[in-house]
PDB file of N, CA and C in Angstrom:
ATOM      1  N   MET U   1       0.852  -1.175   0.000  1.00  0.00           N
ATOM      2  CA  MET U   1       0.000   0.000   0.000  1.00  0.00           C
ATOM      3  C   MET U   1       0.898   1.239   0.000  1.00  0.00           C
ATOM      4  N   ASN U   2       0.542   2.228  -0.797  1.00  0.00           N
ATOM      5  CA  ASN U   2       1.400   3.411  -0.851  1.00  0.00           C
ATOM      6  C   ASN U   2       1.109   4.365   0.295  1.00  0.00           C
ATOM      7  N   THR U   3       1.935   5.378   0.451  1.00  0.00           N
ATOM      8  CA  THR U   3       1.823   6.312   1.574  1.00  0.00           C
ATOM      9  C   THR U   3       0.490   7.038   1.578  1.00  0.00           C
ATOM     10  N   LYS U   4       0.002   7.417   0.396  1.00  0.00           N
ATOM     11  CA  LYS U   4      -1.276   8.124   0.322  1.00  0.00           C
ATOM     12  C   LYS U   4      -2.399   7.249   0.866  1.00  0.00           C
ATOM     13  N   ASN U   5      -2.437   5.985   0.487  1.00  0.00           N
ATOM     14  CA  ASN U   5      -3.471   5.084   0.997  1.00  0.00           C
ATOM     15  C   ASN U   5      -3.345   4.873   2.496  1.00  0.00           C
ATOM     16  N   ASN U   6      -2.121   4.773   3.012  1.00  0.00           N
ATOM     17  CA  ASN U   6      -1.921   4.642   4.457  1.00  0.00           C
ATOM     18  C   ASN U   6      -2.494   5.852   5.182  1.00  0.00           C
ATOM     19  N   TYR U   7      -2.218   7.038   4.655  1.00  0.00           N
ATOM     20  CA  TYR U   7      -2.724   8.263   5.273  1.00  0.00           C
ATOM     21  C   TYR U   7      -4.245   8.276   5.248  1.00  0.00           C
ATOM     22  N   GLN U   8      -4.859   7.915   4.118  1.00  0.00           N
ATOM     23  CA  GLN U   8      -6.314   7.921   4.014  1.00  0.00           C
ATOM     24  C   GLN U   8      -6.935   6.917   4.979  1.00  0.00           C
ATOM     25  N   THR U   9      -6.332   5.742   5.091  1.00  0.00           N
ATOM     26  CA  THR U   9      -6.845   4.736   6.018  1.00  0.00           C
ATOM     27  C   THR U   9      -6.749   5.230   7.451  1.00  0.00           C
ATOM     28  N   LYS U  10      -5.619   5.837   7.808  1.00  0.00           N
ATOM     29  CA  LYS U  10      -5.434   6.358   9.156  1.00  0.00           C
ATOM     30  C   LYS U  10      -6.425   7.483   9.439  1.00  0.00           C
ATOM     31  N   ALA U  11      -6.629   8.393   8.486  1.00  0.00           N
ATOM     32  CA  ALA U  11      -7.571   9.496   8.663  1.00  0.00           C
ATOM     33  C   ALA U  11      -8.981   8.952   8.842  1.00  0.00           C
ATOM     34  N   LYS U  12      -9.349   7.943   8.063  1.00  0.00           N
ATOM     35  CA  LYS U  12     -10.676   7.369   8.189  1.00  0.00           C
ATOM     36  C   LYS U  12     -10.874   6.740   9.558  1.00  0.00           C
ATOM     37  N   SER U  13      -9.882   6.004  10.050  1.00  0.00           N
ATOM     38  CA  SER U  13     -10.028   5.372  11.354  1.00  0.00           C
ATOM     39  C   SER U  13     -10.130   6.411  12.464  1.00  0.00           C
ATOM     40  N   GLN U  14      -9.464   7.544  12.323  1.00  0.00           N
ATOM     41  CA  GLN U  14      -9.568   8.601  13.322  1.00  0.00           C
ATOM     42  C   GLN U  14     -10.967   9.209  13.318  1.00  0.00           C
ATOM     43  N   GLU U  15     -11.625   9.248  12.178  1.00  0.00           N
ATOM     44  CA  GLU U  15     -12.979   9.773  12.110  1.00  0.00           C
ATOM     45  C   GLU U  15     -13.977   8.822  12.755  1.00  0.00           C
ATOM     46  N   GLU U  16     -13.662   7.548  12.777  1.00  0.00           N
ATOM     47  CA  GLU U  16     -14.620   6.558  13.245  1.00  0.00           C
ATOM     48  C   GLU U  16     -14.526   6.249  14.727  1.00  0.00           C
ATOM     49  N   THR U  17     -13.372   6.494  15.356  1.00  0.00           N
ATOM     50  CA  THR U  17     -13.240   6.219  16.782  1.00  0.00           C
ATOM     51  C   THR U  17     -12.436   7.307  17.466  1.00  0.00           C
ATOM     52  N   ASP U  18     -12.681   7.450  18.751  1.00  0.00           N
ATOM     53  CA  ASP U  18     -11.844   8.292  19.587  1.00  0.00           C
ATOM     54  C   ASP U  18     -10.623   7.446  19.912  1.00  0.00           C
ATOM     55  N   ASP U  19      -9.447   7.884  19.478  1.00  0.00           N
ATOM     56  CA  ASP U  19      -8.248   7.057  19.594  1.00  0.00           C
ATOM     57  C   ASP U  19      -7.957   6.579  21.013  1.00  0.00           C
ATOM     58  N   GLU U  20      -8.261   7.363  22.018  1.00  0.00           N
ATOM     59  CA  GLU U  20      -7.932   6.989  23.388  1.00  0.00           C
ATOM     60  C   GLU U  20      -8.698   5.754  23.851  1.00  0.00           C
ATOM     61  N   ASN U  21      -9.973   5.679  23.532  1.00  0.00           N
ATOM     62  CA  ASN U  21     -10.799   4.615  24.091  1.00  0.00           C
ATOM     63  C   ASN U  21     -11.610   3.843  23.068  1.00  0.00           C
ATOM     64  N   ASP U  22     -11.326   4.032  21.796  1.00  0.00           N
ATOM     65  CA  ASP U  22     -12.049   3.336  20.736  1.00  0.00           C
ATOM     66  C   ASP U  22     -13.561   3.563  20.802  1.00  0.00           C
ATOM     67  N   PHE U  23     -13.976   4.746  21.237  1.00  0.00           N
ATOM     68  CA  PHE U  23     -15.396   5.091  21.233  1.00  0.00           C
ATOM     69  C   PHE U  23     -15.761   5.527  19.823  1.00  0.00           C
ATOM     70  N   PRO U  24     -16.761   4.901  19.203  1.00  0.00           N
ATOM     71  CA  PRO U  24     -17.117   5.252  17.831  1.00  0.00           C
ATOM     72  C   PRO U  24     -17.636   6.692  17.716  1.00  0.00           C
ATOM     73  N   ILE U  25     -17.004   7.451  16.842  1.00  0.00           N
ATOM     74  CA  ILE U  25     -17.452   8.807  16.551  1.00  0.00           C
ATOM     75  C   ILE U  25     -18.316   8.714  15.307  1.00  0.00           C
ATOM     76  N   ARG U  26     -19.614   8.919  15.488  1.00  0.00           N
ATOM     77  CA  ARG U  26     -20.586   8.824  14.402  1.00  0.00           C
ATOM     78  C   ARG U  26     -21.801   9.643  14.801  1.00  0.00           C
ATOM     79  N   THR U  27     -22.816   9.676  13.979  1.00  0.00           N
ATOM     80  CA  THR U  27     -24.061  10.343  14.334  1.00  0.00           C
ATOM     81  C   THR U  27     -24.768   9.516  15.416  1.00  0.00           C
ATOM     82  N   TYR U  28     -25.236  10.205  16.452  1.00  0.00           N
ATOM     83  CA  TYR U  28     -25.994   9.564  17.536  1.00  0.00           C
ATOM     84  C   TYR U  28     -27.299  10.314  17.737  1.00  0.00           C
ATOM     85  N   GLY U  29     -28.349   9.580  18.036  1.00  0.00           N
ATOM     86  CA  GLY U  29     -29.571  10.198  18.506  1.00  0.00           C
ATOM     87  C   GLY U  29     -29.308  10.771  19.893  1.00  0.00           C
ATOM     88  N   LYS U  30     -30.054  11.786  20.248  1.00  0.00           N
ATOM     89  CA  LYS U  30     -29.855  12.444  21.542  1.00  0.00           C
ATOM     90  C   LYS U  30     -29.974  11.448  22.700  1.00  0.00           C
ATOM     91  N   GLY U  31     -31.022  10.662  22.702  1.00  0.00           N
ATOM     92  CA  GLY U  31     -31.224   9.683  23.768  1.00  0.00           C
ATOM     93  C   GLY U  31     -30.177   8.584  23.744  1.00  0.00           C
ATOM     94  N   GLU U  32     -29.758   8.191  22.556  1.00  0.00           N
ATOM     95  CA  GLU U  32     -28.748   7.141  22.421  1.00  0.00           C
ATOM     96  C   GLU U  32     -27.423   7.566  23.048  1.00  0.00           C
ATOM     97  N   LEU U  33     -26.978   8.784  22.746  1.00  0.00           N
ATOM     98  CA  LEU U  33     -25.704   9.243  23.310  1.00  0.00           C
ATOM     99  C   LEU U  33     -25.828   9.471  24.812  1.00  0.00           C
ATOM    100  N   ALA U  34     -26.920  10.066  25.240  1.00  0.00           N
ATOM    101  CA  ALA U  34     -27.119  10.293  26.677  1.00  0.00           C
ATOM    102  C   ALA U  34     -27.110   8.966  27.434  1.00  0.00           C
ATOM    103  N   ALA U  35     -27.730   7.941  26.855  1.00  0.00           N
ATOM    104  CA  ALA U  35     -27.773   6.623  27.499  1.00  0.00           C
ATOM    105  C   ALA U  35     -26.387   5.983  27.573  1.00  0.00           C
ATOM    106  N   LYS U  36     -25.492   6.330  26.648  1.00  0.00           N
ATOM    107  CA  LYS U  36     -24.116   5.820  26.720  1.00  0.00           C
ATOM    108  C   LYS U  36     -23.420   6.351  27.976  1.00  0.00           C
ATOM    109  N   TYR U  37     -23.732   7.599  28.343  1.00  0.00           N
ATOM    110  CA  TYR U  37     -23.131   8.206  29.534  1.00  0.00           C
ATOM    111  C   TYR U  37     -23.846   7.783  30.810  1.00  0.00           C
ATOM    112  N   MET U  38     -25.128   7.490  30.721  1.00  0.00           N
ATOM    113  CA  MET U  38     -25.926   7.116  31.904  1.00  0.00           C
ATOM    114  C   MET U  38     -26.792   5.903  31.603  1.00  0.00           C
ATOM    115  N   PRO U  39     -26.184   4.737  31.504  1.00  0.00           N
ATOM    116  CA  PRO U  39     -26.939   3.548  31.092  1.00  0.00           C
ATOM    117  C   PRO U  39     -27.926   3.022  32.128  1.00  0.00           C
ATOM    118  N   ASP U  40     -27.810   3.451  33.369  1.00  0.00           N
ATOM    119  CA  ASP U  40     -28.649   2.882  34.427  1.00  0.00           C
ATOM    120  C   ASP U  40     -29.884   3.713  34.764  1.00  0.00           C
ATOM    121  N   VAL U  41     -30.211   4.699  33.918  1.00  0.00           N
ATOM    122  CA  VAL U  41     -31.414   5.504  34.156  1.00  0.00           C
ATOM    123  C   VAL U  41     -32.291   5.468  32.909  1.00  0.00           C
ATOM    124  N   GLN U  42     -33.552   5.830  33.076  1.00  0.00           N
ATOM    125  CA  GLN U  42     -34.462   5.916  31.934  1.00  0.00           C
ATOM    126  C   GLN U  42     -33.905   6.899  30.904  1.00  0.00           C
ATOM    127  N   GLN U  43     -34.182   6.635  29.636  1.00  0.00           N
ATOM    128  CA  GLN U  43     -33.596   7.441  28.570  1.00  0.00           C
ATOM    129  C   GLN U  43     -33.936   8.925  28.708  1.00  0.00           C
ATOM    130  N   GLN U  44     -35.174   9.270  29.022  1.00  0.00           N
ATOM    131  CA  GLN U  44     -35.531  10.689  29.138  1.00  0.00           C
ATOM    132  C   GLN U  44     -34.792  11.351  30.297  1.00  0.00           C
ATOM    133  N   THR U  45     -34.618  10.637  31.384  1.00  0.00           N
ATOM    134  CA  THR U  45     -33.831  11.163  32.502  1.00  0.00           C
ATOM    135  C   THR U  45     -32.395  11.387  32.070  1.00  0.00           C
ATOM    136  N   ALA U  46     -31.849  10.421  31.322  1.00  0.00           N
ATOM    137  CA  ALA U  46     -30.483  10.563  30.814  1.00  0.00           C
ATOM    138  C   ALA U  46     -30.363  11.799  29.920  1.00  0.00           C
ATOM    139  N   VAL U  47     -31.329  12.013  29.045  1.00  0.00           N
ATOM    140  CA  VAL U  47     -31.312  13.188  28.157  1.00  0.00           C
ATOM    141  C   VAL U  47     -31.362  14.471  28.980  1.00  0.00           C
ATOM    142  N   ASN U  48     -32.236  14.520  29.962  1.00  0.00           N
ATOM    143  CA  ASN U  48     -32.352  15.726  30.788  1.00  0.00           C
ATOM    144  C   ASN U  48     -31.044  16.026  31.525  1.00  0.00           C
ATOM    145  N   ARG U  49     -30.457  15.006  32.117  1.00  0.00           N
ATOM    146  CA  ARG U  49     -29.181  15.193  32.828  1.00  0.00           C
ATOM    147  C   ARG U  49     -28.055  15.553  31.869  1.00  0.00           C
ATOM    148  N   PHE U  50     -28.046  14.908  30.706  1.00  0.00           N
ATOM    149  CA  PHE U  50     -27.016  15.180  29.707  1.00  0.00           C
ATOM    150  C   PHE U  50     -27.085  16.630  29.247  1.00  0.00           C
ATOM    151  N   ASN U  51     -28.303  17.117  29.031  1.00  0.00           N
ATOM    152  CA  ASN U  51     -28.480  18.530  28.665  1.00  0.00           C
ATOM    153  C   ASN U  51     -27.946  19.450  29.765  1.00  0.00           C
ATOM    154  N   GLU U  52     -28.147  19.066  31.021  1.00  0.00           N
ATOM    155  CA  GLU U  52     -27.598  19.845  32.140  1.00  0.00           C
ATOM    156  C   GLU U  52     -26.075  19.842  32.102  1.00  0.00           C
ATOM    157  N   TRP U  53     -25.489  18.682  31.834  1.00  0.00           N
ATOM    158  CA  TRP U  53     -24.024  18.595  31.748  1.00  0.00           C
ATOM    159  C   TRP U  53     -23.502  19.520  30.662  1.00  0.00           C
ATOM    160  N   ILE U  54     -24.168  19.494  29.510  1.00  0.00           N
ATOM    161  CA  ILE U  54     -23.742  20.360  28.400  1.00  0.00           C
ATOM    162  C   ILE U  54     -23.826  21.822  28.820  1.00  0.00           C
ATOM    163  N   HIS U  55     -24.891  22.174  29.503  1.00  0.00           N
ATOM    164  CA  HIS U  55     -25.079  23.561  29.950  1.00  0.00           C
ATOM    165  C   HIS U  55     -24.023  23.972  30.982  1.00  0.00           C
ATOM    166  N   LEU U  56     -23.669  23.052  31.866  1.00  0.00           N
ATOM    167  CA  LEU U  56     -22.747  23.372  32.958  1.00  0.00           C
ATOM    168  C   LEU U  56     -21.268  23.313  32.573  1.00  0.00           C
ATOM    169  N   CYS U  57     -20.948  22.629  31.498  1.00  0.00           N
ATOM    170  CA  CYS U  57     -19.549  22.513  31.070  1.00  0.00           C
ATOM    171  C   CYS U  57     -19.130  23.816  30.384  1.00  0.00           C
ATOM    172  N   PRO U  58     -18.172  24.528  30.949  1.00  0.00           N
ATOM    173  CA  PRO U  58     -17.800  25.841  30.402  1.00  0.00           C
ATOM    174  C   PRO U  58     -17.429  25.793  28.915  1.00  0.00           C
ATOM    175  N   GLY U  59     -18.141  26.586  28.129  1.00  0.00           N
ATOM    176  CA  GLY U  59     -17.853  26.734  26.707  1.00  0.00           C
ATOM    177  C   GLY U  59     -18.412  25.647  25.806  1.00  0.00           C
ATOM    178  N   LEU U  60     -18.957  24.578  26.386  1.00  0.00           N
ATOM    179  CA  LEU U  60     -19.426  23.473  25.560  1.00  0.00           C
ATOM    180  C   LEU U  60     -20.621  23.868  24.695  1.00  0.00           C
ATOM    181  N   GLU U  61     -21.594  24.533  25.264  1.00  0.00           N
ATOM    182  CA  GLU U  61     -22.749  24.966  24.466  1.00  0.00           C
ATOM    183  C   GLU U  61     -22.321  25.839  23.295  1.00  0.00           C
ATOM    184  N   GLU U  62     -21.391  26.733  23.534  1.00  0.00           N
ATOM    185  CA  GLU U  62     -20.932  27.640  22.492  1.00  0.00           C
ATOM    186  C   GLU U  62     -20.210  26.878  21.379  1.00  0.00           C
ATOM    187  N   ARG U  63     -19.361  25.912  21.764  1.00  0.00           N
ATOM    188  CA  ARG U  63     -18.652  25.118  20.747  1.00  0.00           C
ATOM    189  C   ARG U  63     -19.640  24.288  19.929  1.00  0.00           C
ATOM    190  N   LEU U  64     -20.640  23.733  20.589  1.00  0.00           N
ATOM    191  CA  LEU U  64     -21.645  22.958  19.869  1.00  0.00           C
ATOM    192  C   LEU U  64     -22.508  23.858  18.978  1.00  0.00           C
ATOM    193  N   ALA U  65     -22.890  25.009  19.494  1.00  0.00           N
ATOM    194  CA  ALA U  65     -23.711  25.941  18.712  1.00  0.00           C
ATOM    195  C   ALA U  65     -22.992  26.374  17.433  1.00  0.00           C
ATOM    196  N   ALA U  66     -21.683  26.477  17.488  1.00  0.00           N
ATOM    197  CA  ALA U  66     -20.904  26.865  16.309  1.00  0.00           C
ATOM    198  C   ALA U  66     -20.996  25.807  15.203  1.00  0.00           C
ATOM    199  N   THR U  67     -21.425  24.587  15.550  1.00  0.00           N
ATOM    200  CA  THR U  67     -21.580  23.520  14.562  1.00  0.00           C
ATOM    201  C   THR U  67     -23.028  23.384  14.098  1.00  0.00           C
ATOM    202  N   GLY U  68     -23.910  24.255  14.593  1.00  0.00           N
ATOM    203  CA  GLY U  68     -25.314  24.195  14.217  1.00  0.00           C
ATOM    204  C   GLY U  68     -26.202  23.493  15.218  1.00  0.00           C
ATOM    205  N   TRP U  69     -25.644  23.096  16.346  1.00  0.00           N
ATOM    206  CA  TRP U  69     -26.388  22.384  17.387  1.00  0.00           C
ATOM    207  C   TRP U  69     -27.354  23.319  18.112  1.00  0.00           C
ATOM    208  N   SER U  70     -28.465  22.771  18.555  1.00  0.00           N
ATOM    209  CA  SER U  70     -29.377  23.448  19.477  1.00  0.00           C
ATOM    210  C   SER U  70     -30.082  22.368  20.296  1.00  0.00           C
ATOM    211  N   LEU U  71     -30.672  22.767  21.410  1.00  0.00           N
ATOM    212  CA  LEU U  71     -31.351  21.795  22.276  1.00  0.00           C
ATOM    213  C   LEU U  71     -32.492  21.075  21.561  1.00  0.00           C
ATOM    214  N   GLU U  72     -33.069  21.705  20.550  1.00  0.00           N
ATOM    215  CA  GLU U  72     -34.197  21.113  19.841  1.00  0.00           C
ATOM    216  C   GLU U  72     -33.794  20.005  18.873  1.00  0.00           C
ATOM    217  N   ARG U  73     -32.524  19.961  18.501  1.00  0.00           N
ATOM    218  CA  ARG U  73     -32.064  18.941  17.554  1.00  0.00           C
ATOM    219  C   ARG U  73     -32.183  17.557  18.177  1.00  0.00           C
ATOM    220  N   ARG U  74     -32.480  16.575  17.351  1.00  0.00           N
ATOM    221  CA  ARG U  74     -32.653  15.209  17.846  1.00  0.00           C
ATOM    222  C   ARG U  74     -31.426  14.332  17.670  1.00  0.00           C
ATOM    223  N   LYS U  75     -30.450  14.842  16.921  1.00  0.00           N
ATOM    224  CA  LYS U  75     -29.244  14.050  16.667  1.00  0.00           C
ATOM    225  C   LYS U  75     -28.007  14.906  16.849  1.00  0.00           C
ATOM    226  N   TYR U  76     -26.920  14.224  17.185  1.00  0.00           N
ATOM    227  CA  TYR U  76     -25.597  14.852  17.250  1.00  0.00           C
ATOM    228  C   TYR U  76     -24.804  14.372  16.041  1.00  0.00           C
ATOM    229  N   THR U  77     -24.180  15.295  15.338  1.00  0.00           N
ATOM    230  CA  THR U  77     -23.326  14.945  14.208  1.00  0.00           C
ATOM    231  C   THR U  77     -22.009  14.374  14.734  1.00  0.00           C
ATOM    232  N   PRO U  78     -21.241  13.712  13.890  1.00  0.00           N
ATOM    233  CA  PRO U  78     -19.928  13.234  14.342  1.00  0.00           C
ATOM    234  C   PRO U  78     -19.047  14.359  14.887  1.00  0.00           C
ATOM    235  N   ALA U  79     -19.083  15.529  14.276  1.00  0.00           N
ATOM    236  CA  ALA U  79     -18.282  16.658  14.777  1.00  0.00           C
ATOM    237  C   ALA U  79     -18.732  17.061  16.180  1.00  0.00           C
ATOM    238  N   GLN U  80     -20.035  17.060  16.413  1.00  0.00           N
ATOM    239  CA  GLN U  80     -20.566  17.412  17.730  1.00  0.00           C
ATOM    240  C   GLN U  80     -20.215  16.342  18.759  1.00  0.00           C
ATOM    241  N   VAL U  81     -20.289  15.085  18.358  1.00  0.00           N
ATOM    242  CA  VAL U  81     -19.932  13.987  19.271  1.00  0.00           C
ATOM    243  C   VAL U  81     -18.465  14.113  19.676  1.00  0.00           C
ATOM    244  N   ARG U  82     -17.612  14.430  18.718  1.00  0.00           N
ATOM    245  CA  ARG U  82     -16.184  14.597  19.017  1.00  0.00           C
ATOM    246  C   ARG U  82     -15.981  15.714  20.044  1.00  0.00           C
ATOM    247  N   ILE U  83     -16.703  16.822  19.886  1.00  0.00           N
ATOM    248  CA  ILE U  83     -16.610  17.943  20.832  1.00  0.00           C
ATOM    249  C   ILE U  83     -17.077  17.508  22.221  1.00  0.00           C
ATOM    250  N   ILE U  84     -18.183  16.792  22.266  1.00  0.00           N
ATOM    251  CA  ILE U  84     -18.738  16.341  23.547  1.00  0.00           C
ATOM    252  C   ILE U  84     -17.771  15.375  24.244  1.00  0.00           C
ATOM    253  N   VAL U  85     -17.249  14.422  23.499  1.00  0.00           N
ATOM    254  CA  VAL U  85     -16.328  13.446  24.083  1.00  0.00           C
ATOM    255  C   VAL U  85     -15.066  14.132  24.580  1.00  0.00           C
ATOM    256  N   LYS U  86     -14.598  15.116  23.838  1.00  0.00           N
ATOM    257  CA  LYS U  86     -13.399  15.845  24.274  1.00  0.00           C
ATOM    258  C   LYS U  86     -13.684  16.612  25.568  1.00  0.00           C
ATOM    259  N   ALA U  87     -14.895  17.163  25.704  1.00  0.00           N
ATOM    260  CA  ALA U  87     -15.243  17.958  26.897  1.00  0.00           C
ATOM    261  C   ALA U  87     -15.616  17.088  28.088  1.00  0.00           C
ATOM    262  N   LEU U  88     -16.373  16.026  27.860  1.00  0.00           N
ATOM    263  CA  LEU U  88     -16.908  15.221  28.960  1.00  0.00           C
ATOM    264  C   LEU U  88     -16.181  13.896  29.174  1.00  0.00           C
ATOM    265  N   GLY U  89     -15.328  13.536  28.241  1.00  0.00           N
ATOM    266  CA  GLY U  89     -14.681  12.234  28.300  1.00  0.00           C
ATOM    267  C   GLY U  89     -15.543  11.199  27.587  1.00  0.00           C
ATOM    268  N   THR U  90     -15.004  10.015  27.440  1.00  0.00           N
ATOM    269  CA  THR U  90     -15.769   8.963  26.775  1.00  0.00           C
ATOM    270  C   THR U  90     -16.755   8.362  27.746  1.00  0.00           C
ATOM    271  N   PRO U  91     -17.880   7.923  27.214  1.00  0.00           N
ATOM    272  CA  PRO U  91     -18.868   7.294  28.108  1.00  0.00           C
ATOM    273  C   PRO U  91     -18.384   5.960  28.633  1.00  0.00           C
TER     274      PRO U  91
END
């Protein structure tokens, strides 16, 4: 495999997982991602608490808003998931 293909393969794998913990970086539904962080509570409770975490984490709402995020959205894009994982850690 040539160097260009190696680079493309490496870049693709970085888009698909968080290198530290192999957490898949992809589109997640709001409840799905919240449940990853709080698997032992009802999904709506997890969403409510997760929204609180986002609000309380300094600068997180602003970084997410810059990607088009709002509380009304039902899904997180891979870019938003990457921001959340970087701010809150992996679930």
